[in-house]
Amino acid sequence: METGAKRAKVENEAWQLQAAKARFSEVFRLARSQGPQWVTRSGKEAVVVLASEEFERLTRRKKQSGSLVEFFANSPLAGLELNLDREPDFGRPVDL
């Protein structure tokens, strides 16, 4: 027989959809206080309920400092003299 603590832990790991709907306030509270709450449907993980701060942290793009022009200007290769001239290539002769 499961203890109350073990039963709560199992429920925190995965809520069946019907239980999550019936006890949404608890799912909400646990997501805010203990972390993400998984909700299953037909025995498969379907969605995760998580605090908005955690969602923002996960989806926020890393702010890039500077522009692409600044990136190339600060490159160790900036100012390097490269010869980018190419000989024209007209292909090889083909008998038709």
XYZ file of C-alpha atoms in Angstrom:
96
model
C 0.000 0.000 0.000
C 1.363 3.436 -0.954
C 2.023 6.053 1.679
C 0.580 9.530 1.244
C 4.023 10.994 0.505
C 4.761 8.377 -2.163
C 1.312 8.823 -3.735
C 1.847 12.613 -3.864
C 5.253 12.114 -5.496
C 3.754 9.866 -8.168
C 0.989 12.380 -8.813
C 3.547 15.198 -9.093
C 5.494 13.263 -11.697
C 2.471 12.651 -13.927
C -1.160 13.663 -13.630
C -3.795 11.824 -15.599
C -5.776 14.316 -17.660
C -9.033 13.777 -15.760
C -7.287 14.228 -12.389
C -5.489 17.340 -13.621
C -8.792 18.838 -14.791
C -10.554 18.019 -11.520
C -7.669 19.292 -9.381
C -6.324 22.084 -11.563
C -5.824 24.440 -8.610
C -3.473 21.892 -7.062
C -1.641 21.319 -10.353
C -1.259 25.102 -10.647
C 0.001 25.474 -7.055
C 2.495 22.620 -7.434
C 3.784 23.983 -10.737
C 4.478 27.310 -8.990
C 6.022 25.828 -5.839
C 7.639 22.513 -6.846
C 8.288 22.765 -10.572
C 6.839 21.391 -13.811
C 3.800 19.109 -13.646
C 3.369 16.534 -16.422
C -0.129 15.669 -17.627
C -0.735 12.385 -19.409
C -3.447 11.322 -21.808
C -3.996 7.654 -22.560
C -0.891 6.859 -20.525
C 1.409 9.058 -22.638
C 2.935 12.391 -21.629
C 0.923 15.072 -23.382
C 1.632 18.470 -21.800
C 3.620 20.103 -19.017
C 2.289 22.809 -16.721
C 5.052 25.104 -15.522
C 5.454 28.514 -13.942
C 5.517 31.421 -16.386
C 8.968 32.492 -15.146
C 10.346 29.062 -16.011
C 8.706 29.184 -19.449
C 10.218 32.630 -20.104
C 13.637 31.403 -18.986
C 13.442 28.415 -21.334
C 12.173 30.301 -24.373
C 14.074 33.568 -24.057
C 16.620 33.993 -26.793
C 20.094 34.846 -25.750
C 20.579 38.511 -26.449
C 23.321 38.898 -28.996
C 25.662 41.766 -28.411
C 26.357 43.818 -31.479
C 25.572 43.363 -35.123
C 26.978 41.069 -37.767
C 29.120 43.953 -39.046
C 30.621 44.403 -35.562
C 31.240 40.656 -35.316
C 33.289 40.626 -38.528
C 35.050 43.888 -37.629
C 36.193 42.362 -34.318
C 37.304 39.113 -35.948
C 40.994 38.184 -35.653
C 40.953 37.989 -39.453
C 39.865 41.624 -39.864
C 42.284 43.510 -42.084
C 43.827 40.348 -43.504
C 44.726 40.752 -47.160
C 43.076 37.913 -49.064
C 43.405 37.327 -52.775
C 39.905 36.387 -53.895
C 40.577 36.608 -57.644
C 39.743 33.463 -59.603
C 40.627 32.279 -63.027
C 37.532 31.893 -65.169
C 36.454 28.289 -65.598
C 34.653 27.630 -68.874
C 34.255 23.914 -68.251
C 35.722 21.123 -70.285
C 35.110 20.486 -73.956
C 32.383 17.982 -74.677
C 31.800 16.256 -77.998
C 28.165 16.396 -79.006
